[in-house]
């Protein structure tokens, strides 16, 4: 990521003229998907972030501007319960590759990696070498996500929606399988297993693009499936396909300090919710996962 920023800055000034460079710091609560079996539903930590926002082209044509880039890095400090074990990094890219009239067509991509230290609220079984995990025991959880897709940018059309996108997401993360009672495992019938999940996301959003106080929001519909569940045959599960919803709402304040420098304050929160239908059988099942996130940040915006 640092190399990419260096390459951009070495390009001729005319390429990134009137673009904006954002840098900020803040506090974040990052929720953990399907956290009902944990003592905490996520972790709090401080973070730093930077982003390059390019100026949309006024003329029609292909590849007339650089991509927008946003990067956020969590800090493994004593403020976080996970401390030195914490990992939290998000990278997002949006590249408007074509402008036709008042509409921009673009590509989006990104990745997210998270690691948190948690404490179990119940005993359970583990896939791998350790067969049991007692209640009150520490466990290190990790998840990763990669996505790519297409976007339609309508910020110049004076509509409530500034961007609509369709993307495919690949995730690798732990999920808890609820098993019927088994005599061979009297301590707990629930099993923690690593899952590989693929899902489609259709998102609409309104970005904060002006000065003063502004609301911004996004709404996404999800449809996906558990493609692989380590050491738990998928044919035994009640349901592997799911639908879902992502919501985000925020309030941003932007104030001009001089011709090229702005101060920015942002507060936002949201959540993700999955729905897995039940068939009332005795087969193992995944409880419908959910998570909530919120953050506050303050920083500077510099016009290049």
Tab-separated table of C-alpha atoms in Angstrom:
chain	number	residue	atom	x	y	z
A	1	UNK	CA	0.000	0.000	0.000
A	2	UNK	CA	2.827	2.438	0.855
A	3	UNK	CA	4.522	1.634	-2.466
A	4	UNK	CA	1.296	2.469	-4.313
A	5	UNK	CA	1.095	5.887	-2.622
A	6	UNK	CA	4.734	6.600	-3.547
A	7	UNK	CA	4.092	5.672	-7.203
A	8	UNK	CA	1.083	7.994	-7.337
A	9	UNK	CA	3.043	10.908	-5.882
A	10	UNK	CA	5.794	10.414	-8.477
A	11	UNK	CA	3.353	10.823	-11.362
A	12	UNK	CA	3.110	14.221	-13.107
A	13	UNK	CA	1.186	16.814	-11.119
A	14	UNK	CA	-1.361	17.218	-13.926
A	15	UNK	CA	-2.521	13.618	-13.381
A	16	UNK	CA	-3.626	14.111	-9.774
A	17	UNK	CA	-4.325	17.865	-9.802
A	18	UNK	CA	-7.336	18.879	-7.662
A	19	UNK	CA	-7.382	15.463	-5.988
A	20	UNK	CA	-7.637	15.247	-2.188
A	21	UNK	CA	-5.461	13.428	0.327
A	22	UNK	CA	-7.171	12.496	3.619
A	23	UNK	CA	-5.434	11.408	6.802
A	24	UNK	CA	-7.176	10.803	10.146
A	25	UNK	CA	-7.094	8.915	13.396
A	26	UNK	CA	-9.868	7.578	15.557
A	27	UNK	CA	-11.475	4.872	17.664
A	28	UNK	CA	-13.381	1.848	16.343
A	29	UNK	CA	-15.534	-0.964	17.696
A	30	UNK	CA	-15.196	-3.844	15.230
A	31	UNK	CA	-17.834	-6.502	15.735
A	32	UNK	CA	-17.173	-10.210	15.286
A	33	UNK	CA	-19.575	-12.118	13.053
A	34	UNK	CA	-21.531	-14.777	14.996
A	35	UNK	CA	-20.286	-13.774	18.460
A	36	UNK	CA	-23.027	-15.252	20.658
A	37	UNK	CA	-20.642	-17.887	22.023
A	38	UNK	CA	-18.058	-15.249	23.065
A	39	UNK	CA	-17.961	-13.038	26.148
A	40	UNK	CA	-17.558	-9.956	23.922
A	41	UNK	CA	-19.136	-9.176	20.559
A	42	UNK	CA	-15.970	-7.569	19.169
A	43	UNK	CA	-12.986	-5.436	20.133
A	44	UNK	CA	-12.284	-1.711	20.484
A	45	UNK	CA	-9.081	-0.196	19.157
A	46	UNK	CA	-7.508	3.014	17.882
A	47	UNK	CA	-6.651	3.362	14.201
A	48	UNK	CA	-5.079	5.560	11.558
A	49	UNK	CA	-6.319	5.925	7.997
A	50	UNK	CA	-5.393	7.675	4.760
A	51	UNK	CA	-7.116	8.012	1.436
A	52	UNK	CA	-6.631	9.544	-1.993
A	53	UNK	CA	-9.799	10.942	-3.587
A	54	UNK	CA	-9.312	11.868	-7.235
A	55	UNK	CA	-11.152	14.600	-9.122
A	56	UNK	CA	-13.774	13.109	-11.479
A	57	UNK	CA	-13.080	13.929	-15.145
A	58	UNK	CA	-15.205	16.595	-16.821
A	59	UNK	CA	-14.719	15.221	-20.338
A	60	UNK	CA	-16.117	11.994	-21.760
A	61	UNK	CA	-13.884	8.976	-22.271
A	62	UNK	CA	-11.916	6.112	-20.786
A	63	UNK	CA	-9.325	6.064	-17.956
A	64	UNK	CA	-9.231	9.815	-17.400
A	65	UNK	CA	-8.377	9.742	-13.693
A	66	UNK	CA	-6.483	7.772	-11.061
A	67	UNK	CA	-8.283	5.375	-8.701
A	68	UNK	CA	-9.597	6.422	-5.291
A	69	UNK	CA	-7.784	4.540	-2.514
A	70	UNK	CA	-8.700	4.174	1.166
A	71	UNK	CA	-6.525	2.439	3.777
A	72	UNK	CA	-7.202	1.893	7.481
A	73	UNK	CA	-4.851	0.258	9.991
A	74	UNK	CA	-5.750	-0.725	13.558
A	75	UNK	CA	-3.140	-0.109	16.263
A	76	UNK	CA	-2.204	-2.950	18.617
A	77	UNK	CA	-2.051	-0.817	21.773
A	78	UNK	CA	-3.219	-1.322	25.366
A	79	UNK	CA	-6.505	0.352	24.405
A	80	UNK	CA	-7.441	-2.861	22.594
A	81	UNK	CA	-8.397	-5.930	24.592
A	82	UNK	CA	-6.433	-8.019	22.076
A	83	UNK	CA	-3.363	-5.803	22.548
A	84	UNK	CA	-0.379	-7.196	20.624
A	85	UNK	CA	-2.501	-9.918	19.012
A	86	UNK	CA	-4.754	-7.382	17.279
A	87	UNK	CA	-4.818	-7.145	13.500
A	88	UNK	CA	-7.229	-4.842	11.652
A	89	UNK	CA	-6.517	-3.631	8.143
A	90	UNK	CA	-8.914	-2.499	5.410
A	91	UNK	CA	-7.975	-1.475	1.855
A	92	UNK	CA	-10.529	-0.275	-0.706
A	93	UNK	CA	-10.073	0.894	-4.302
A	94	UNK	CA	-12.529	2.577	-6.668
A	95	UNK	CA	-11.431	3.384	-10.230
A	96	UNK	CA	-13.828	5.327	-12.512
A	97	UNK	CA	-12.747	4.022	-15.914
A	98	UNK	CA	-15.423	5.569	-18.166
A	99	UNK	CA	-17.533	8.719	-18.145
A	100	UNK	CA	-20.694	8.963	-20.248
A	101	UNK	CA	-22.753	12.140	-19.842
A	102	UNK	CA	-23.321	12.554	-16.074
A	103	UNK	CA	-22.533	8.942	-15.144
A	104	UNK	CA	-19.214	7.301	-14.246
A	105	UNK	CA	-18.641	3.565	-14.662
A	106	UNK	CA	-15.927	2.061	-12.511
A	107	UNK	CA	-14.222	-0.909	-10.896
A	108	UNK	CA	-14.062	-1.612	-7.161
A	109	UNK	CA	-11.821	-3.986	-5.210
A	110	UNK	CA	-10.484	-4.403	-1.712
A	111	UNK	CA	-9.453	-6.623	1.150
A	112	UNK	CA	-9.921	-6.835	4.909
A	113	UNK	CA	-7.946	-8.760	7.515
A	114	UNK	CA	-8.851	-8.981	11.199
A	115	UNK	CA	-7.517	-10.863	14.213
A	116	UNK	CA	-8.885	-10.580	17.745
A	117	UNK	CA	-8.223	-12.298	21.064
A	118	UNK	CA	-11.491	-13.479	22.633
A	119	UNK	CA	-12.754	-15.440	25.644
A	120	UNK	CA	-15.324	-18.204	25.228
A	121	UNK	CA	-18.669	-17.991	27.017
A	122	UNK	CA	-19.385	-21.725	26.671
A	123	UNK	CA	-17.488	-25.008	26.182
A	124	UNK	CA	-17.237	-26.277	22.627
A	125	UNK	CA	-15.390	-28.614	20.322
A	126	UNK	CA	-12.673	-27.457	17.941
A	127	UNK	CA	-11.632	-28.767	14.543
A	128	UNK	CA	-7.947	-29.565	14.480
A	129	UNK	CA	-5.678	-30.908	17.201
A	130	UNK	CA	-7.448	-29.559	20.316
A	131	UNK	CA	-10.738	-31.445	20.804
A	132	UNK	CA	-12.282	-29.224	23.512
A	133	UNK	CA	-12.306	-25.587	24.533
A	134	UNK	CA	-13.622	-24.787	28.007
A	135	UNK	CA	-15.764	-21.791	28.927
A	136	UNK	CA	-13.638	-18.817	29.979
A	137	UNK	CA	-10.682	-19.884	27.830
A	138	UNK	CA	-8.832	-17.490	25.510
A	139	UNK	CA	-8.973	-18.108	21.778
A	140	UNK	CA	-7.341	-16.239	18.884
A	141	UNK	CA	-9.771	-15.690	15.990
A	142	UNK	CA	-8.878	-14.575	12.484
A	143	UNK	CA	-10.877	-13.668	9.389
A	144	UNK	CA	-9.999	-12.359	5.928
A	145	UNK	CA	-12.026	-11.019	3.014
A	146	UNK	CA	-11.339	-10.119	-0.623
A	147	UNK	CA	-13.774	-8.573	-3.097
A	148	UNK	CA	-14.048	-7.144	-6.612
A	149	UNK	CA	-16.900	-5.742	-8.684
A	150	UNK	CA	-18.450	-3.010	-10.817
A	151	UNK	CA	-19.819	0.404	-9.797
A	152	UNK	CA	-22.042	3.118	-11.299
A	153	UNK	CA	-21.305	6.619	-9.954
A	154	UNK	CA	-24.244	9.051	-10.160
A	155	UNK	CA	-22.969	11.905	-7.977
A	156	UNK	CA	-23.535	14.438	-10.794
A	157	UNK	CA	-27.174	13.416	-11.378
A	158	UNK	CA	-28.626	15.223	-8.320
A	159	UNK	CA	-30.131	12.021	-6.927
A	160	UNK	CA	-30.183	10.671	-3.358
A	161	UNK	CA	-27.911	7.792	-4.406
A	162	UNK	CA	-24.346	8.665	-5.381
A	163	UNK	CA	-23.072	5.136	-6.129
A	164	UNK	CA	-24.479	1.676	-6.868
A	165	UNK	CA	-22.221	-1.383	-7.003
A	166	UNK	CA	-22.332	-5.139	-7.499
A	167	UNK	CA	-19.429	-7.155	-6.108
A	168	UNK	CA	-18.398	-10.686	-5.216
A	169	UNK	CA	-16.811	-11.323	-1.806
A	170	UNK	CA	-14.682	-14.244	-0.661
A	171	UNK	CA	-14.337	-14.739	3.091
A	172	UNK	CA	-12.424	-17.153	5.303
A	173	UNK	CA	-13.588	-17.040	8.916
A	174	UNK	CA	-14.616	-19.215	11.892
A	175	UNK	CA	-18.263	-20.260	12.302
A	176	UNK	CA	-20.002	-22.140	15.088
A	177	UNK	CA	-21.995	-25.223	14.115
A	178	UNK	CA	-24.792	-26.175	16.509
A	179	UNK	CA	-24.980	-29.961	16.721
A	180	UNK	CA	-27.656	-32.123	18.330
A	181	UNK	CA	-26.655	-33.668	21.653
A	182	UNK	CA	-24.142	-36.490	21.272
A	183	UNK	CA	-23.359	-39.066	24.006
A	184	UNK	CA	-19.699	-39.153	22.923
A	185	UNK	CA	-19.281	-35.421	23.623
A	186	UNK	CA	-21.097	-34.687	26.893
A	187	UNK	CA	-19.226	-31.416	27.512
A	188	UNK	CA	-20.561	-29.613	24.448
A	189	UNK	CA	-22.154	-30.539	21.137
A	190	UNK	CA	-21.249	-27.260	19.409
A	191	UNK	CA	-18.335	-27.275	16.970
A	192	UNK	CA	-16.121	-24.340	15.919
A	193	UNK	CA	-14.917	-24.713	12.337
A	194	UNK	CA	-13.177	-22.581	9.711
A	195	UNK	CA	-15.502	-21.663	6.835
A	196	UNK	CA	-14.949	-20.434	3.295
A	197	UNK	CA	-17.862	-18.256	2.268
A	198	UNK	CA	-18.723	-16.685	-1.085
A	199	UNK	CA	-21.377	-13.985	-1.375
A	200	UNK	CA	-22.770	-11.423	-3.811
A	201	UNK	CA	-23.378	-7.881	-2.588
A	202	UNK	CA	-25.661	-5.294	-4.224
A	203	UNK	CA	-25.006	-1.907	-2.576
A	204	UNK	CA	-26.468	1.583	-2.866
A	205	UNK	CA	-24.934	4.496	-0.989
A	206	UNK	CA	-24.957	8.228	-0.480
A	207	UNK	CA	-21.559	9.805	0.138
A	208	UNK	CA	-20.810	13.042	1.978
A	209	UNK	CA	-19.329	15.307	-0.700
A	210	UNK	CA	-19.975	18.861	0.551
A	211	UNK	CA	-19.050	21.170	3.451
A	212	UNK	CA	-20.754	21.446	6.809
A	213	UNK	CA	-22.735	18.667	8.505
A	214	UNK	CA	-23.882	15.900	6.145
A	215	UNK	CA	-25.514	12.523	6.506
A	216	UNK	CA	-24.104	9.571	4.618
A	217	UNK	CA	-25.470	6.049	4.404
A	218	UNK	CA	-25.323	2.735	2.568
A	219	UNK	CA	-27.609	-0.258	2.191
A	220	UNK	CA	-26.503	-3.624	0.807
A	221	UNK	CA	-28.367	-6.845	0.024
A	222	UNK	CA	-26.382	-10.083	0.393
A	223	UNK	CA	-26.785	-13.532	-1.092
A	224	UNK	CA	-24.211	-16.221	-0.418
A	225	UNK	CA	-23.320	-19.768	0.497
A	226	UNK	CA	-20.903	-21.638	2.737
A	227	UNK	CA	-18.658	-23.274	0.156
A	228	UNK	CA	-16.464	-25.249	2.528
A	229	UNK	CA	-16.607	-26.042	6.237
A	230	UNK	CA	-13.505	-27.730	7.633
A	231	UNK	CA	-14.189	-31.258	8.971
A	232	UNK	CA	-17.979	-30.749	8.886
A	233	UNK	CA	-19.706	-32.298	5.840
A	234	UNK	CA	-21.895	-29.667	4.186
A	235	UNK	CA	-24.539	-32.220	3.220
A	236	UNK	CA	-25.272	-32.690	6.944
A	237	UNK	CA	-26.083	-29.023	7.591
A	238	UNK	CA	-29.670	-27.832	7.610
A	239	UNK	CA	-28.846	-24.958	5.244
A	240	UNK	CA	-25.698	-23.621	3.566
A	241	UNK	CA	-27.234	-20.729	1.586
A	242	UNK	CA	-28.234	-17.450	3.187
A	243	UNK	CA	-29.537	-13.971	2.494
A	244	UNK	CA	-28.374	-10.921	4.386
A	245	UNK	CA	-28.392	-7.186	4.898
A	246	UNK	CA	-25.724	-4.572	5.586
A	247	UNK	CA	-26.623	-1.136	6.961
A	248	UNK	CA	-24.426	1.885	7.584
A	249	UNK	CA	-25.344	5.394	8.758
A	250	UNK	CA	-22.984	8.243	9.490
A	251	UNK	CA	-22.650	11.972	10.102
A	252	UNK	CA	-19.695	13.885	8.658
A	253	UNK	CA	-18.571	17.474	9.271
A	254	UNK	CA	-16.172	19.187	6.866
A	255	UNK	CA	-14.867	22.724	7.404
A	256	UNK	CA	-12.543	24.743	5.165
A	257	UNK	CA	-9.414	25.986	7.011
A	258	UNK	CA	-7.802	27.646	3.987
A	259	UNK	CA	-7.846	27.299	0.210
A	260	UNK	CA	-6.358	23.797	0.209
A	261	UNK	CA	-6.896	22.437	3.723
A	262	UNK	CA	-10.085	21.136	5.384
A	263	UNK	CA	-10.831	19.685	8.804
A	264	UNK	CA	-13.010	16.560	8.902
A	265	UNK	CA	-14.943	14.822	11.717
A	266	UNK	CA	-16.823	11.595	11.031
A	267	UNK	CA	-19.128	9.425	13.162
A	268	UNK	CA	-20.610	6.235	11.728
A	269	UNK	CA	-22.115	2.922	12.722
A	270	UNK	CA	-23.724	-0.072	11.130
A	271	UNK	CA	-24.216	-3.796	11.092
A	272	UNK	CA	-24.442	-6.975	9.069
A	273	UNK	CA	-27.157	-9.586	9.497
A	274	UNK	CA	-27.515	-13.056	7.920
A	275	UNK	CA	-30.694	-15.077	7.660
A	276	UNK	CA	-30.443	-18.883	7.359
A	277	UNK	CA	-33.826	-20.622	7.141
A	278	UNK	CA	-34.476	-23.561	9.485
A	279	UNK	CA	-35.972	-26.882	8.391
A	280	UNK	CA	-36.660	-28.170	11.940
A	281	UNK	CA	-34.556	-31.292	11.358
A	282	UNK	CA	-31.993	-32.789	13.702
A	283	UNK	CA	-29.133	-31.907	11.361
A	284	UNK	CA	-26.347	-29.564	12.503
A	285	UNK	CA	-27.092	-25.880	11.857
A	286	UNK	CA	-25.454	-22.466	11.733
A	287	UNK	CA	-27.078	-19.807	13.876
A	288	UNK	CA	-27.904	-16.652	11.889
A	289	UNK	CA	-24.746	-14.530	12.305
A	290	UNK	CA	-24.746	-10.777	12.934
A	291	UNK	CA	-22.273	-8.074	13.908
A	292	UNK	CA	-22.250	-4.339	14.645
A	293	UNK	CA	-19.523	-1.766	14.028
A	294	UNK	CA	-19.104	1.892	14.917
A	295	UNK	CA	-16.279	4.420	14.832
A	296	UNK	CA	-15.338	8.061	15.302
A	297	UNK	CA	-12.447	9.784	13.526
A	298	UNK	CA	-10.968	13.242	13.017
A	299	UNK	CA	-8.404	14.389	10.491
A	300	UNK	CA	-7.346	16.694	7.686
A	301	UNK	CA	-8.161	16.835	3.985
A	302	UNK	CA	-5.518	18.419	1.718
A	303	UNK	CA	-6.179	19.372	-1.891
A	304	UNK	CA	-3.129	18.480	-3.977
